[in-house]
Amino acid sequence: MSKLKFLYIFPHPDDESFGPAPVMYRSINEGHEVHLLTLTKGGATKVRHQFGYSIKEMGEIREQELHEVSKLIPFTSMTILNHQDGGMAKSNPILFEHIIKKHIEKIEPNIVVTYPIHGISGHHDHLACHAIVKRVYVDMKEKHNYLKRLAFLTIPTPDENKHVGGMYKVNTTRNKDVDCEITLNKNEVNILKKALDCYGTYSSVIKETNVINDIGNKVYFEFYNENFNPRVTSINGEIN
Ligand SMILES: [Zn+2]
């Protein structure tokens, strides 16, 4: 398989660790390039009140926590922008479209990854990020051959008697719409735990969402405008 370039685009530091981290780790180990673009510093998170931090202070801590993750997962590049956290949904989307377009032109990724339409947690920045990235991708794909796939990190709808998200409500994707199911090995499950551990200020949320248990050894993606049944078993499955 030829060397590919992945660009993960998320609104907040920590979004990369709630599931994608071990997949990013695997891609790097397979010799691919993995780039991360984070649009805000995540300082507006409610957990800042637990510690009495201002948005700015919390953003600096979040940024530092993401730098810890990058020691674990050697991203090819990591860009943390400072757009007002919590405000992405309220900001002019054309501003973000422009930023994302410029970044895609610089990296020339083959696979772009972001949140699905439901944003998993439903955070409005996640929803805005989905809409903006999808719009930019579709627009650019016509002119740029390097763009091969748009993937959305997701969770499949569980059986009726099973609940995901701990004390939080999470949104899921119908099973038939999930295109990719990745089984993590033990070392990768460990990477997931270690990546989440980097977010010391978020340890209560990590516990309350039951995220480590829910993920177990599976990470799922939906692909834009592609349908795989059976599901592919790697994020670059069927791409050469
Ligand atoms: Zn987030």
mmCIF file of C-alpha atoms and ligand atoms in Angstrom:
data_model
loop_
_atom_site.group_PDB
_atom_site.id
_atom_site.type_symbol
_atom_site.label_atom_id
_atom_site.label_comp_id
_atom_site.label_asym_id
_atom_site.label_seq_id
_atom_site.Cartn_x
_atom_site.Cartn_y
_atom_site.Cartn_z
ATOM 1 C CA MET A 1 0.000 0.000 0.000
ATOM 2 C CA SER A 2 1.288 3.433 -0.856
ATOM 3 C CA LYS A 3 1.930 6.038 1.765
ATOM 4 C CA LEU A 4 -1.151 8.113 2.540
ATOM 5 C CA LYS A 5 -1.793 11.422 4.255
ATOM 6 C CA PHE A 6 -4.518 11.753 6.870
ATOM 7 C CA LEU A 7 -5.854 15.039 8.192
ATOM 8 C CA TYR A 8 -7.979 14.929 11.342
ATOM 9 C CA ILE A 9 -9.980 18.112 11.955
ATOM 10 C CA PHE A 10 -11.632 18.624 15.345
ATOM 11 C CA PRO A 11 -12.886 21.633 17.331
ATOM 12 C CA HIS A 12 -11.231 20.848 20.686
ATOM 13 C CA PRO A 13 -8.073 19.344 22.143
ATOM 14 C CA ASP A 14 -9.231 15.947 23.531
ATOM 15 C CA ASP A 15 -11.550 15.185 20.580
ATOM 16 C CA GLU A 16 -8.637 13.290 19.005
ATOM 17 C CA SER A 17 -8.283 11.145 22.105
ATOM 18 C CA PHE A 18 -11.936 10.090 22.530
ATOM 19 C CA GLY A 19 -11.564 7.231 20.041
ATOM 20 C CA PRO A 20 -9.314 8.217 17.118
ATOM 21 C CA ALA A 21 -5.985 8.209 19.006
ATOM 22 C CA PRO A 22 -5.161 4.496 18.536
ATOM 23 C CA VAL A 23 -6.210 4.639 14.871
ATOM 24 C CA MET A 24 -3.895 7.612 14.335
ATOM 25 C CA TYR A 25 -1.156 5.715 16.137
ATOM 26 C CA ARG A 26 -1.620 2.682 13.877
ATOM 27 C CA SER A 27 -1.516 4.774 10.705
ATOM 28 C CA ILE A 28 1.769 6.379 11.798
ATOM 29 C CA ASN A 29 3.203 2.935 12.526
ATOM 30 C CA GLU A 30 2.155 1.823 9.061
ATOM 31 C CA GLY A 31 4.254 4.656 7.613
ATOM 32 C CA HIS A 32 1.446 7.084 6.766
ATOM 33 C CA GLU A 33 1.392 10.787 7.594
ATOM 34 C CA VAL A 34 -1.101 11.831 10.267
ATOM 35 C CA HIS A 35 -1.846 15.539 10.640
ATOM 36 C CA LEU A 36 -4.061 17.058 13.322
ATOM 37 C CA LEU A 37 -5.851 20.390 13.070
ATOM 38 C CA THR A 38 -7.615 21.568 16.242
ATOM 39 C CA LEU A 39 -9.698 24.681 15.738
ATOM 40 C CA THR A 40 -9.935 25.981 19.323
ATOM 41 C CA LYS A 41 -7.984 25.512 22.553
ATOM 42 C CA GLY A 42 -11.042 24.125 24.293
ATOM 43 C CA GLY A 43 -10.848 26.612 27.161
ATOM 44 C CA ALA A 44 -14.581 27.194 27.542
ATOM 45 C CA THR A 45 -15.287 23.673 28.754
ATOM 46 C CA LYS A 46 -17.546 23.557 31.835
ATOM 47 C CA VAL A 47 -14.957 21.547 33.763
ATOM 48 C CA ARG A 48 -12.856 24.714 34.113
ATOM 49 C CA HIS A 49 -15.194 25.763 36.963
ATOM 50 C CA GLN A 50 -14.085 22.738 38.987
ATOM 51 C CA PHE A 51 -10.615 24.247 39.023
ATOM 52 C CA GLY A 52 -11.517 27.927 38.995
ATOM 53 C CA TYR A 53 -9.685 28.558 35.699
ATOM 54 C CA SER A 54 -10.520 31.346 33.270
ATOM 55 C CA ILE A 55 -11.245 30.364 29.644
ATOM 56 C CA LYS A 56 -7.748 31.519 28.708
ATOM 57 C CA GLU A 57 -6.059 29.559 31.524
ATOM 58 C CA MET A 58 -8.104 26.460 30.751
ATOM 59 C CA GLY A 59 -7.235 26.782 27.047
ATOM 60 C CA GLU A 60 -3.535 26.887 27.886
ATOM 61 C CA ILE A 61 -3.863 23.757 30.031
ATOM 62 C CA ARG A 62 -5.841 21.983 27.323
ATOM 63 C CA GLU A 63 -3.174 22.872 24.788
ATOM 64 C CA GLN A 64 -0.498 21.501 27.093
ATOM 65 C CA GLU A 65 -2.508 18.314 27.563
ATOM 66 C CA LEU A 66 -2.667 17.895 23.791
ATOM 67 C CA HIS A 67 1.106 18.362 23.624
ATOM 68 C CA GLU A 68 1.376 15.430 26.059
ATOM 69 C CA VAL A 69 -0.713 13.338 23.653
ATOM 70 C CA SER A 70 1.687 14.252 20.851
ATOM 71 C CA LYS A 71 4.558 12.716 22.825
ATOM 72 C CA LEU A 72 2.615 9.454 22.748
ATOM 73 C CA ILE A 73 1.432 9.760 19.153
ATOM 74 C CA PRO A 74 4.074 11.455 16.977
ATOM 75 C CA PHE A 75 1.759 13.384 14.646
ATOM 76 C CA THR A 76 3.377 14.428 11.385
ATOM 77 C CA SER A 77 2.050 17.896 12.152
ATOM 78 C CA MET A 78 -0.162 19.349 14.842
ATOM 79 C CA THR A 79 -1.832 22.756 14.528
ATOM 80 C CA ILE A 80 -3.808 24.210 17.425
ATOM 81 C CA LEU A 81 -5.703 27.354 16.496
ATOM 82 C CA ASN A 82 -7.090 29.809 18.967
ATOM 83 C CA HIS A 83 -10.606 30.455 17.782
ATOM 84 C CA GLN A 84 -12.982 31.093 20.578
ATOM 85 C CA ASP A 85 -13.969 27.758 22.067
ATOM 86 C CA GLY A 86 -17.699 27.248 22.359
ATOM 87 C CA GLY A 87 -18.053 29.911 19.708
ATOM 88 C CA MET A 88 -17.413 27.867 16.607
ATOM 89 C CA ALA A 89 -21.127 27.219 16.233
ATOM 90 C CA LYS A 90 -21.833 30.936 16.591
ATOM 91 C CA SER A 91 -19.018 32.171 14.355
ATOM 92 C CA ASN A 92 -19.141 32.978 10.681
ATOM 93 C CA PRO A 93 -18.710 29.562 8.988
ATOM 94 C CA ILE A 94 -17.020 31.183 5.984
ATOM 95 C CA LEU A 95 -14.098 32.130 8.244
ATOM 96 C CA PHE A 96 -13.634 28.495 9.255
ATOM 97 C CA GLU A 97 -14.142 27.297 5.684
ATOM 98 C CA HIS A 98 -11.296 29.526 4.624
ATOM 99 C CA ILE A 99 -8.966 28.286 7.384
ATOM 100 C CA ILE A 100 -9.733 24.624 6.665
ATOM 101 C CA LYS A 101 -9.385 25.061 2.915
ATOM 102 C CA LYS A 102 -5.945 26.679 3.324
ATOM 103 C CA HIS A 103 -4.855 23.853 5.621
ATOM 104 C CA ILE A 104 -6.049 21.181 3.186
ATOM 105 C CA GLU A 105 -4.186 22.933 0.349
ATOM 106 C CA LYS A 106 -1.025 22.910 2.460
ATOM 107 C CA ILE A 107 -1.206 19.262 3.596
ATOM 108 C CA GLU A 108 -2.877 17.728 0.519
ATOM 109 C CA PRO A 109 -4.449 14.896 2.531
ATOM 110 C CA ASN A 110 -5.926 11.757 0.972
ATOM 111 C CA ILE A 111 -8.282 11.130 3.857
ATOM 112 C CA VAL A 112 -9.978 13.825 5.930
ATOM 113 C CA VAL A 113 -11.529 12.836 9.260
ATOM 114 C CA THR A 114 -13.976 14.745 11.443
ATOM 115 C CA TYR A 115 -17.179 14.332 13.467
ATOM 116 C CA PRO A 116 -20.408 12.854 12.045
ATOM 117 C CA ILE A 117 -23.564 14.915 11.561
ATOM 118 C CA HIS A 118 -24.767 14.134 15.098
ATOM 119 C CA GLY A 119 -21.467 15.138 16.680
ATOM 120 C CA ILE A 120 -21.529 12.115 19.081
ATOM 121 C CA SER A 121 -21.743 14.280 22.210
ATOM 122 C CA GLY A 122 -23.941 16.717 20.309
ATOM 123 C CA HIS A 123 -21.662 19.642 21.266
ATOM 124 C CA HIS A 124 -22.619 22.459 18.913
ATOM 125 C CA ASP A 125 -18.996 22.969 17.871
ATOM 126 C CA HIS A 126 -18.906 19.322 16.771
ATOM 127 C CA LEU A 127 -22.025 19.867 14.644
ATOM 128 C CA ALA A 128 -20.632 23.053 13.127
ATOM 129 C CA CYS A 129 -17.284 21.351 12.467
ATOM 130 C CA HIS A 130 -19.009 18.508 10.598
ATOM 131 C CA ALA A 131 -20.998 20.861 8.394
ATOM 132 C CA ILE A 132 -18.057 23.134 7.599
ATOM 133 C CA VAL A 133 -15.545 20.349 6.865
ATOM 134 C CA LYS A 134 -18.054 18.488 4.677
ATOM 135 C CA ARG A 135 -18.827 21.621 2.671
ATOM 136 C CA VAL A 136 -15.115 22.376 2.126
ATOM 137 C CA TYR A 137 -14.348 18.749 1.236
ATOM 138 C CA VAL A 138 -17.128 18.444 -1.334
ATOM 139 C CA ASP A 139 -16.155 21.759 -2.899
ATOM 140 C CA MET A 140 -12.438 20.905 -3.069
ATOM 141 C CA LYS A 141 -12.835 17.281 -4.167
ATOM 142 C CA GLU A 142 -13.922 18.369 -7.633
ATOM 143 C CA LYS A 143 -10.607 20.094 -8.238
ATOM 144 C CA HIS A 144 -8.159 18.068 -6.172
ATOM 145 C CA ASN A 145 -7.453 14.439 -7.026
ATOM 146 C CA TYR A 146 -5.557 13.797 -3.825
ATOM 147 C CA LEU A 147 -8.819 13.876 -1.824
ATOM 148 C CA LYS A 148 -10.002 10.263 -1.677
ATOM 149 C CA ARG A 149 -12.206 9.927 1.398
ATOM 150 C CA LEU A 150 -14.093 11.873 4.043
ATOM 151 C CA ALA A 151 -14.495 9.793 7.214
ATOM 152 C CA PHE A 152 -16.648 10.547 10.238
ATOM 153 C CA LEU A 153 -15.733 9.098 13.605
ATOM 154 C CA THR A 154 -18.833 7.455 15.081
ATOM 155 C CA ILE A 155 -20.443 4.953 17.427
ATOM 156 C CA PRO A 156 -22.956 2.411 16.060
ATOM 157 C CA THR A 157 -26.387 2.308 17.688
ATOM 158 C CA PRO A 158 -26.150 -0.375 20.374
ATOM 159 C CA ASP A 159 -28.674 -3.164 21.030
ATOM 160 C CA GLU A 160 -31.804 -2.037 22.846
ATOM 161 C CA ASN A 161 -30.680 -3.258 26.223
ATOM 162 C CA LYS A 162 -27.219 -1.718 26.023
ATOM 163 C CA HIS A 163 -26.392 1.885 26.863
ATOM 164 C CA VAL A 164 -23.369 3.911 25.779
ATOM 165 C CA GLY A 165 -22.111 7.215 27.149
ATOM 166 C CA GLY A 166 -22.375 6.559 30.889
ATOM 167 C CA MET A 167 -24.269 9.417 32.492
ATOM 168 C CA TYR A 168 -24.049 11.439 29.271
ATOM 169 C CA LYS A 169 -26.389 11.222 26.305
ATOM 170 C CA VAL A 170 -24.518 10.309 23.143
ATOM 171 C CA ASN A 171 -25.711 10.149 19.558
ATOM 172 C CA THR A 172 -25.044 7.080 17.453
ATOM 173 C CA THR A 173 -25.156 5.982 13.798
ATOM 174 C CA ARG A 174 -27.504 3.284 12.459
ATOM 175 C CA ASN A 175 -25.562 0.057 12.064
ATOM 176 C CA LYS A 176 -26.184 -0.127 8.322
ATOM 177 C CA ASP A 177 -24.575 3.305 7.829
ATOM 178 C CA VAL A 178 -21.312 2.367 9.531
ATOM 179 C CA ASP A 179 -18.678 1.652 6.874
ATOM 180 C CA CYS A 180 -15.561 0.880 8.845
ATOM 181 C CA GLU A 181 -14.958 -1.170 11.966
ATOM 182 C CA ILE A 182 -11.447 -1.251 13.370
ATOM 183 C CA THR A 183 -10.427 -3.811 15.959
ATOM 184 C CA LEU A 184 -7.689 -2.540 18.240
ATOM 185 C CA ASN A 185 -4.975 -4.793 19.584
ATOM 186 C CA LYS A 186 -3.945 -4.700 23.250
ATOM 187 C CA ASN A 187 -1.185 -2.189 22.701
ATOM 188 C CA GLU A 188 -3.563 0.128 20.835
ATOM 189 C CA VAL A 189 -6.175 -0.120 23.604
ATOM 190 C CA ASN A 190 -3.383 0.922 25.921
ATOM 191 C CA ILE A 191 -2.587 3.918 23.699
ATOM 192 C CA LEU A 192 -6.247 4.969 23.936
ATOM 193 C CA LYS A 193 -6.096 4.872 27.747
ATOM 194 C CA LYS A 194 -2.782 6.720 27.849
ATOM 195 C CA ALA A 195 -4.023 9.405 25.433
ATOM 196 C CA LEU A 196 -7.103 10.012 27.580
ATOM 197 C CA ASP A 197 -4.894 10.032 30.681
ATOM 198 C CA CYS A 198 -3.103 13.090 29.247
ATOM 199 C CA TYR A 199 -6.278 15.081 29.979
ATOM 200 C CA GLY A 200 -5.858 15.325 33.734
ATOM 201 C CA THR A 201 -8.466 18.095 33.976
ATOM 202 C CA TYR A 202 -10.983 15.846 32.238
ATOM 203 C CA SER A 203 -10.544 12.713 34.337
ATOM 204 C CA SER A 204 -14.025 12.987 35.907
ATOM 205 C CA VAL A 205 -15.671 13.284 32.475
ATOM 206 C CA ILE A 206 -13.633 10.359 31.150
ATOM 207 C CA LYS A 207 -14.934 8.292 34.068
ATOM 208 C CA GLU A 208 -18.530 9.504 33.843
ATOM 209 C CA THR A 209 -18.804 8.908 30.085
ATOM 210 C CA ASN A 210 -17.474 5.375 30.561
ATOM 211 C CA VAL A 211 -15.628 6.006 27.287
ATOM 212 C CA ILE A 212 -12.819 3.483 27.777
ATOM 213 C CA ASN A 213 -15.311 0.700 28.470
ATOM 214 C CA ASP A 214 -17.654 1.729 25.664
ATOM 215 C CA ILE A 215 -14.882 1.818 23.076
ATOM 216 C CA GLY A 216 -13.425 -1.450 24.319
ATOM 217 C CA ASN A 217 -11.363 -2.534 21.334
ATOM 218 C CA LYS A 218 -13.486 -1.066 18.518
ATOM 219 C CA VAL A 219 -13.365 2.235 16.630
ATOM 220 C CA TYR A 220 -15.942 2.975 13.920
ATOM 221 C CA PHE A 221 -16.270 5.390 11.008
ATOM 222 C CA GLU A 222 -18.920 6.383 8.499
ATOM 223 C CA PHE A 223 -17.626 7.357 5.066
ATOM 224 C CA TYR A 224 -19.147 10.170 3.053
ATOM 225 C CA ASN A 225 -20.724 8.932 -0.193
ATOM 226 C CA GLU A 226 -19.261 5.419 0.118
ATOM 227 C CA ASN A 227 -21.015 2.279 1.315
ATOM 228 C CA PHE A 228 -19.263 -0.798 2.586
ATOM 229 C CA ASN A 229 -21.118 -3.908 3.548
ATOM 230 C CA PRO A 230 -19.329 -5.800 4.955
ATOM 231 C CA ARG A 231 -17.466 -2.981 6.656
ATOM 232 C CA VAL A 232 -13.831 -2.326 5.822
ATOM 233 C CA THR A 233 -11.452 -3.035 8.692
ATOM 234 C CA SER A 234 -9.090 -0.088 8.272
ATOM 235 C CA ILE A 235 -9.732 3.618 7.761
ATOM 236 C CA ASN A 236 -7.878 3.458 4.432
ATOM 237 C CA GLY A 237 -9.498 0.150 3.426
ATOM 238 C CA GLU A 238 -10.071 -0.117 -0.354
ATOM 239 C CA ILE A 239 -7.914 2.967 -1.033
ATOM 240 C CA ASN A 240 -4.646 2.446 -2.861
HETATM 241 ZN ZN ZN B 1 -15.100 18.370 21.476
#
